[in-house]
Amino acid sequence: MRIGILTSGGDSPGMNAALRAAVRVGAGLGFELVGIRRGFTGLIEGDLIPLDNRAVGGIIERGGTVLYTARSKAFLTPEGQERALATIADEGLDGLIVIGGNGSLKGARFLEEQGVPTVGVPGSIDNDIYGTAMAIGVDTALNTVVDCLNKIRDTALSHERAFVVEVMGRKSGYIALMGGLAGGAEIVLIPEVPVSLGKILGQVDEGLKKGKHHSIIVVAEGFSPKGALKEGKSAGRVVSDFLEESGEIETRLTILGHLQRGGSPSAFDRILASRLGAAAVQQFKDGKTGVMVALSGSKIVTVPLDELDRDGSNIDLEVYRLAYAVAT
Ligand code: F6P
């Protein structure tokens, strides 16, 4: 069996570990793995490379993806899809493994529906994929956020300032919530719980009254303040400008941005990715494609690709309340 493997969409730390596991465990099962570069773009353009056990040596500790990645617009068009299917036929691929987030997994579902046996592997720092408790890269991104918050706290304390720290997550508040909890933030703002700017100022004031001299406010990029327009500003900028203009506390904004996507994967991500990569090739052995391999509790399970359009929010409101309870 000849199985193509690609990484697609935003890269996430641990994608290489998943690739390494799929290639090596796949070889043990008698499969030949073929790398497709730049995600669906490479599938359309026929940009394939052979992969053997040595080709994936020394990559477990590397962030990003050695296969490169892309957000392919062409794959959303009928022409692009046709060309992708032609590559699969021309190259004699018997199946495909797609490592990526929601958009990429939608692509995986499309291929499965076209008769290409396909298995998805969840890789996205946003942790917004239905059916998996954790996606590859989330843990590393959280560790980066916590590291940054530790550093920001040093200067926030020294200057007795408020710091608004904007984190990624697209429409999901997972990185903000978990990063904020782990980093000891005073306030966490997520898209799933709209809060007004007035209330945020009230929370900062309350902290000052309780003897706090600084405040760390973690804002998810997808957060929208209740009743306020963002007018082209980022979520963090809106909150930061409001606090600064209130005159209550000197406020600075830090946008962590793509820092959160880089770096050597954590032990957790390497282990998760290795388990998921191995499980992906195992599905071909078992003849059970059309699924995404996923983490449920401590077990690796499968979720049908056609269920992935369900709500993938991993936000637990009890954890949200806890983040505030421990910040008083
Ligand atoms: O989906 C991962 C992610 O990092 C989001 O958190 C973020 O909104 C987006 O990708 C950024 O995408 P790009 O790297 O294409 O600007």
Coordinates of C-alpha atoms and ligand atoms in Angstrom, one line a residue:
M1 CA 0.0 0.0 0.0
R2 CA 1.2 3.5 -0.9
I3 CA 0.0 6.1 1.5
G4 CA 0.4 9.9 0.9
I5 CA 0.8 12.1 4.0
L6 CA 0.6 15.9 4.2
T7 CA 0.4 18.7 6.7
S8 CA -2.0 21.5 6.0
G9 CA -3.2 24.8 7.4
G10 CA -1.4 26.5 10.3
D11 CA 1.6 24.5 11.4
S12 CA 1.7 23.2 15.0
P13 CA 4.5 21.9 17.1
G14 CA 4.5 18.1 17.0
M15 CA 3.4 17.7 13.4
N16 CA 6.9 16.3 12.6
A17 CA 6.6 13.8 15.4
A18 CA 3.3 12.5 13.9
L19 CA 4.9 12.2 10.5
R20 CA 7.9 10.3 11.9
A21 CA 5.6 7.9 13.7
A22 CA 3.3 7.3 10.7
V23 CA 6.3 6.6 8.4
R24 CA 8.1 4.3 10.8
V25 CA 5.0 2.4 12.2
G26 CA 3.7 2.4 8.6
A27 CA 6.9 0.8 7.3
G28 CA 6.5 -1.9 10.1
L29 CA 3.1 -2.6 8.7
G30 CA 4.5 -3.0 5.2
F31 CA 3.3 0.4 3.9
E32 CA 5.2 2.9 1.8
L33 CA 4.7 6.4 2.9
V34 CA 5.0 9.3 0.4
G35 CA 5.3 12.9 1.6
I36 CA 3.2 15.6 -0.1
R37 CA 4.7 19.0 0.3
R38 CA 2.8 22.2 1.1
G39 CA -0.4 20.5 2.0
F40 CA -3.2 20.4 -0.6
T41 CA -1.2 22.8 -2.8
G42 CA 1.4 20.0 -3.2
L43 CA -1.3 17.5 -3.9
I44 CA -2.7 19.7 -6.7
E45 CA 0.8 20.3 -8.1
G46 CA 2.1 16.8 -7.7
D47 CA 4.9 17.8 -5.3
L48 CA 5.7 14.5 -3.7
I49 CA 8.8 13.1 -2.0
P50 CA 9.6 9.6 -1.0
L51 CA 9.8 8.9 2.8
D52 CA 11.6 6.2 4.6
N53 CA 12.7 5.7 8.2
R54 CA 15.9 7.6 7.7
A55 CA 14.2 10.5 6.0
V56 CA 12.3 11.3 9.2
G57 CA 15.3 11.0 11.5
G58 CA 16.1 14.0 13.8
I59 CA 12.8 15.7 13.4
I60 CA 10.9 14.7 16.6
E61 CA 12.4 17.7 18.4
R62 CA 11.6 20.2 15.6
G63 CA 8.7 22.6 15.5
G64 CA 6.9 23.5 12.3
T65 CA 6.6 20.9 9.6
V66 CA 9.4 19.5 7.4
L67 CA 6.7 18.8 4.8
Y68 CA 5.9 22.5 4.6
T69 CA 2.3 23.6 4.8
A70 CA -0.2 25.9 3.1
R71 CA -3.7 27.2 3.3
S72 CA -4.7 26.1 -0.2
K73 CA -7.3 28.3 -1.9
A74 CA -7.1 26.3 -5.1
F75 CA -8.2 23.1 -3.3
L76 CA -11.5 24.9 -2.6
T77 CA -12.2 25.1 -6.3
P78 CA -13.6 22.3 -8.5
E79 CA -10.5 22.6 -10.8
G80 CA -8.1 22.3 -7.9
Q81 CA -10.0 19.3 -6.5
E82 CA -10.0 17.6 -9.8
R83 CA -6.2 18.1 -10.1
A84 CA -5.7 16.8 -6.6
L85 CA -7.7 13.6 -7.4
A86 CA -5.7 13.2 -10.6
T87 CA -2.4 13.3 -8.7
I88 CA -3.7 10.6 -6.3
A89 CA -4.6 8.4 -9.3
D90 CA -1.4 9.2 -11.3
E91 CA 0.9 8.5 -8.3
G92 CA -0.9 5.4 -7.4
L93 CA -1.7 6.5 -3.9
D94 CA -4.0 4.0 -2.1
G95 CA -4.8 6.4 0.7
L96 CA -4.0 9.7 2.4
I97 CA -3.2 11.0 5.9
V98 CA -4.1 14.6 6.5
I99 CA -2.6 16.3 9.5
G100 CA -4.1 19.7 10.3
G101 CA -7.0 21.7 11.8
N102 CA -10.7 22.1 10.9
G103 CA -10.2 23.4 7.3
S104 CA -7.7 20.6 6.5
L105 CA -9.9 17.9 8.0
K106 CA -12.8 19.2 5.9
G107 CA -10.5 18.5 2.9
A108 CA -9.8 15.0 4.3
R109 CA -13.6 14.4 4.4
F110 CA -14.0 15.6 0.8
L111 CA -11.3 13.1 -0.4
E112 CA -12.9 10.3 1.5
E113 CA -16.2 11.1 -0.1
Q114 CA -14.5 11.0 -3.5
G115 CA -13.5 7.4 -2.7
V116 CA -9.9 8.1 -1.5
P117 CA -9.4 6.2 1.8
T118 CA -8.4 9.0 4.1
V119 CA -7.5 9.4 7.8
G120 CA -7.3 12.7 9.6
V121 CA -4.9 13.7 12.4
P122 CA -5.8 16.7 14.5
G123 CA -3.0 19.3 14.5
S124 CA -3.8 22.9 15.6
I125 CA -2.8 25.1 18.5
D126 CA -6.4 26.4 18.7
N127 CA -7.8 23.1 20.3
D128 CA -11.1 23.7 18.5
I129 CA -11.5 20.3 16.7
Y130 CA -14.6 18.2 17.6
G131 CA -14.0 14.8 19.1
T132 CA -10.5 15.2 20.5
A133 CA -9.6 16.5 24.0
M134 CA -6.2 17.8 22.7
A135 CA -4.9 18.5 19.2
I136 CA -1.2 18.3 18.4
G137 CA 0.6 21.6 19.3
V138 CA -1.8 22.9 21.9
D139 CA 0.4 21.9 24.9
T140 CA 3.5 23.5 23.4
A141 CA 1.6 26.7 22.6
L142 CA 0.3 26.8 26.1
N143 CA 3.8 26.4 27.5
T144 CA 5.0 29.3 25.3
V145 CA 2.1 31.5 26.6
V146 CA 2.9 30.7 30.2
D147 CA 6.6 31.4 29.6
C148 CA 5.7 34.8 28.1
L149 CA 3.3 35.6 31.0
N150 CA 6.0 34.9 33.5
K151 CA 8.2 37.4 31.8
I152 CA 5.5 40.0 31.4
R153 CA 4.6 39.7 35.1
D154 CA 8.2 40.7 36.1
T155 CA 7.8 44.0 34.3
A156 CA 4.1 44.5 35.2
L157 CA 5.0 44.1 38.9
S158 CA 8.0 46.4 38.6
H159 CA 6.0 49.2 37.0
E160 CA 2.7 48.5 38.7
R161 CA 1.0 48.3 35.3
A162 CA -1.8 46.4 33.7
F163 CA -0.7 44.2 30.8
V164 CA -3.1 43.1 28.1
V165 CA -1.7 40.0 26.5
E166 CA -3.5 38.9 23.2
V167 CA -3.2 35.3 22.3
M168 CA -4.2 33.2 19.2
G169 CA -7.1 30.8 18.9
R170 CA -9.1 32.1 16.1
K171 CA -12.7 31.8 17.4
S172 CA -11.7 29.6 20.3
G173 CA -10.7 30.9 23.8
Y174 CA -8.9 27.7 24.7
I175 CA -5.3 29.1 24.6
A176 CA -6.5 32.2 26.5
L177 CA -8.3 30.3 29.2
M178 CA -5.8 27.6 29.8
G179 CA -2.8 29.8 29.3
G180 CA -4.3 32.4 31.6
L181 CA -5.1 29.9 34.3
A182 CA -1.6 28.3 34.1
G183 CA 0.1 31.7 34.0
G184 CA -1.8 33.2 36.9
A185 CA -3.7 35.9 34.9
E186 CA -6.1 38.2 36.8
I187 CA -8.6 38.3 33.9
V188 CA -9.2 36.0 31.0
L189 CA -11.3 37.2 28.1
I190 CA -12.6 34.6 25.6
P191 CA -15.1 34.6 22.7
E192 CA -17.3 32.1 24.4
V193 CA -18.0 34.5 27.3
P194 CA -18.7 38.1 26.2
V195 CA -17.9 40.7 28.8
S196 CA -18.3 44.5 28.5
L197 CA -15.4 46.9 28.7
G198 CA -16.9 48.5 31.8
K199 CA -17.0 45.2 33.6
I200 CA -13.3 44.6 32.7
L201 CA -12.4 47.9 34.1
G202 CA -14.5 47.1 37.2
Q203 CA -12.5 43.9 37.6
V204 CA -9.2 45.7 37.3
D205 CA -10.4 48.3 39.9
E206 CA -11.4 45.5 42.3
G207 CA -7.9 44.1 42.1
L208 CA -6.4 47.5 42.9
K209 CA -8.7 47.8 45.9
K210 CA -7.6 44.4 47.1
G211 CA -4.0 45.5 47.1
K212 CA -2.9 44.2 43.7
H213 CA -0.5 46.6 42.1
H214 CA -0.6 45.1 38.6
S215 CA -3.0 43.1 36.4
I216 CA -2.4 40.6 33.7
I217 CA -5.3 40.3 31.3
V218 CA -5.2 37.5 28.7
V219 CA -7.4 38.2 25.7
A220 CA -8.2 35.7 23.0
E221 CA -7.9 37.2 19.5
G222 CA -11.5 36.2 18.9
F223 CA -12.9 38.0 21.9
S224 CA -15.5 40.7 21.3
P225 CA -16.3 43.1 24.1
K226 CA -20.0 43.1 24.8
G227 CA -21.6 46.3 23.4
A228 CA -18.4 47.7 21.9
L229 CA -17.2 47.9 18.3
K230 CA -13.7 46.8 17.5
E231 CA -13.5 49.1 14.5
G232 CA -10.6 47.3 12.8
K233 CA -8.6 47.0 16.1
S234 CA -7.5 43.7 17.5
A235 CA -9.3 42.4 20.6
G236 CA -6.3 43.1 22.8
R237 CA -5.9 46.7 21.4
V238 CA -9.6 47.5 22.2
V239 CA -9.2 46.3 25.8
S240 CA -5.8 47.9 26.3
D241 CA -6.9 51.3 24.8
F242 CA -10.0 51.4 27.0
L243 CA -8.0 50.7 30.2
E244 CA -5.3 53.2 29.4
E245 CA -7.9 55.9 28.5
S246 CA -9.8 55.2 31.7
G247 CA -6.8 56.7 33.6
E248 CA -7.1 54.0 36.3
I249 CA -3.9 52.2 35.6
E250 CA -1.1 52.5 33.1
T251 CA -1.6 49.8 30.5
R252 CA 0.5 48.1 27.9
L253 CA -0.4 45.6 25.2
T254 CA 1.6 42.6 24.0
I255 CA 0.4 40.5 21.1
L256 CA 2.1 37.1 21.2
G257 CA 1.2 36.2 17.6
H258 CA 3.1 33.6 15.7
L259 CA 5.5 33.0 18.6
Q260 CA 2.8 30.7 19.8
R261 CA 3.1 28.4 16.8
G262 CA 6.8 27.9 17.0
G263 CA 9.3 26.0 19.1
S264 CA 10.4 22.5 19.9
P265 CA 7.3 20.4 20.8
S266 CA 6.7 19.6 24.5
A267 CA 7.0 16.0 25.7
F268 CA 3.2 15.9 25.8
D269 CA 2.9 16.9 22.2
R270 CA 5.6 14.5 21.0
I271 CA 3.9 11.6 22.8
L272 CA 0.4 12.6 21.6
A273 CA 1.7 13.1 18.0
S274 CA 3.5 9.8 18.0
R275 CA 0.4 8.0 19.2
L276 CA -1.8 9.7 16.7
G277 CA 0.6 9.2 13.8
A278 CA 0.9 5.5 14.6
A279 CA -2.9 5.2 15.0
A280 CA -3.4 6.8 11.6
V281 CA -1.5 4.1 9.7
Q282 CA -3.1 1.4 11.8
Q283 CA -6.5 2.5 10.4
F284 CA -5.4 1.5 7.0
K285 CA -4.2 -1.9 8.3
D286 CA -7.7 -2.3 9.9
G287 CA -9.5 -1.0 6.8
K288 CA -11.2 1.7 8.9
T289 CA -10.6 4.9 7.1
G290 CA -12.9 7.9 6.8
V291 CA -12.0 8.8 10.4
M292 CA -9.9 11.2 12.5
V293 CA -7.7 9.7 15.2
A294 CA -8.3 11.5 18.4
L295 CA -7.6 11.6 22.1
S296 CA -10.4 10.8 24.5
G297 CA -9.4 10.6 28.2
S298 CA -6.0 8.8 28.0
K299 CA -7.1 6.6 25.0
I300 CA -6.7 7.1 21.3
V301 CA -10.0 6.7 19.6
T302 CA -11.5 7.4 16.2
V303 CA -14.2 9.9 15.2
P304 CA -15.9 9.8 11.7
L305 CA -14.7 12.6 9.5
D306 CA -18.3 13.5 8.7
E307 CA -19.0 14.3 12.4
L308 CA -16.2 16.9 12.5
D309 CA -18.5 19.9 11.6
R310 CA -19.9 19.7 15.1
D311 CA -19.0 22.3 17.7
G312 CA -15.4 21.6 18.6
S313 CA -15.2 24.0 21.6
N314 CA -13.1 22.5 24.4
I315 CA -14.1 25.3 26.8
D316 CA -15.2 24.2 30.2
L317 CA -17.0 27.0 32.0
E318 CA -16.0 25.5 35.3
V319 CA -12.4 26.0 34.4
Y320 CA -13.3 29.6 33.4
R321 CA -14.8 30.2 36.8
L322 CA -11.8 28.6 38.4
A323 CA -9.4 31.0 36.5
Y324 CA -11.2 33.9 38.3
A325 CA -11.6 32.1 41.6
V326 CA -7.8 31.6 41.9
A327 CA -7.0 35.1 40.8
T328 CA -8.7 37.0 43.6
Ligands
F6P1 O1 -5.3 28.1 13.4 C1 -4.1 28.4 14.0 C2 -3.8 29.9 14.0 O2 -2.6 30.1 14.5 C3 -4.9 30.7 14.6 O3 -4.8 30.7 16.0 C4 -4.7 32.1 14.0 O4 -5.8 32.9 14.1 C5 -4.3 31.7 12.6 O5 -3.8 30.4 12.6 C6 -3.3 32.6 12.0 O6 -3.1 32.2 10.6 P1 -2.0 32.6 9.7 O7 -0.7 32.0 10.2 O8 -2.4 32.1 8.4 O9 -1.9 34.1 9.8

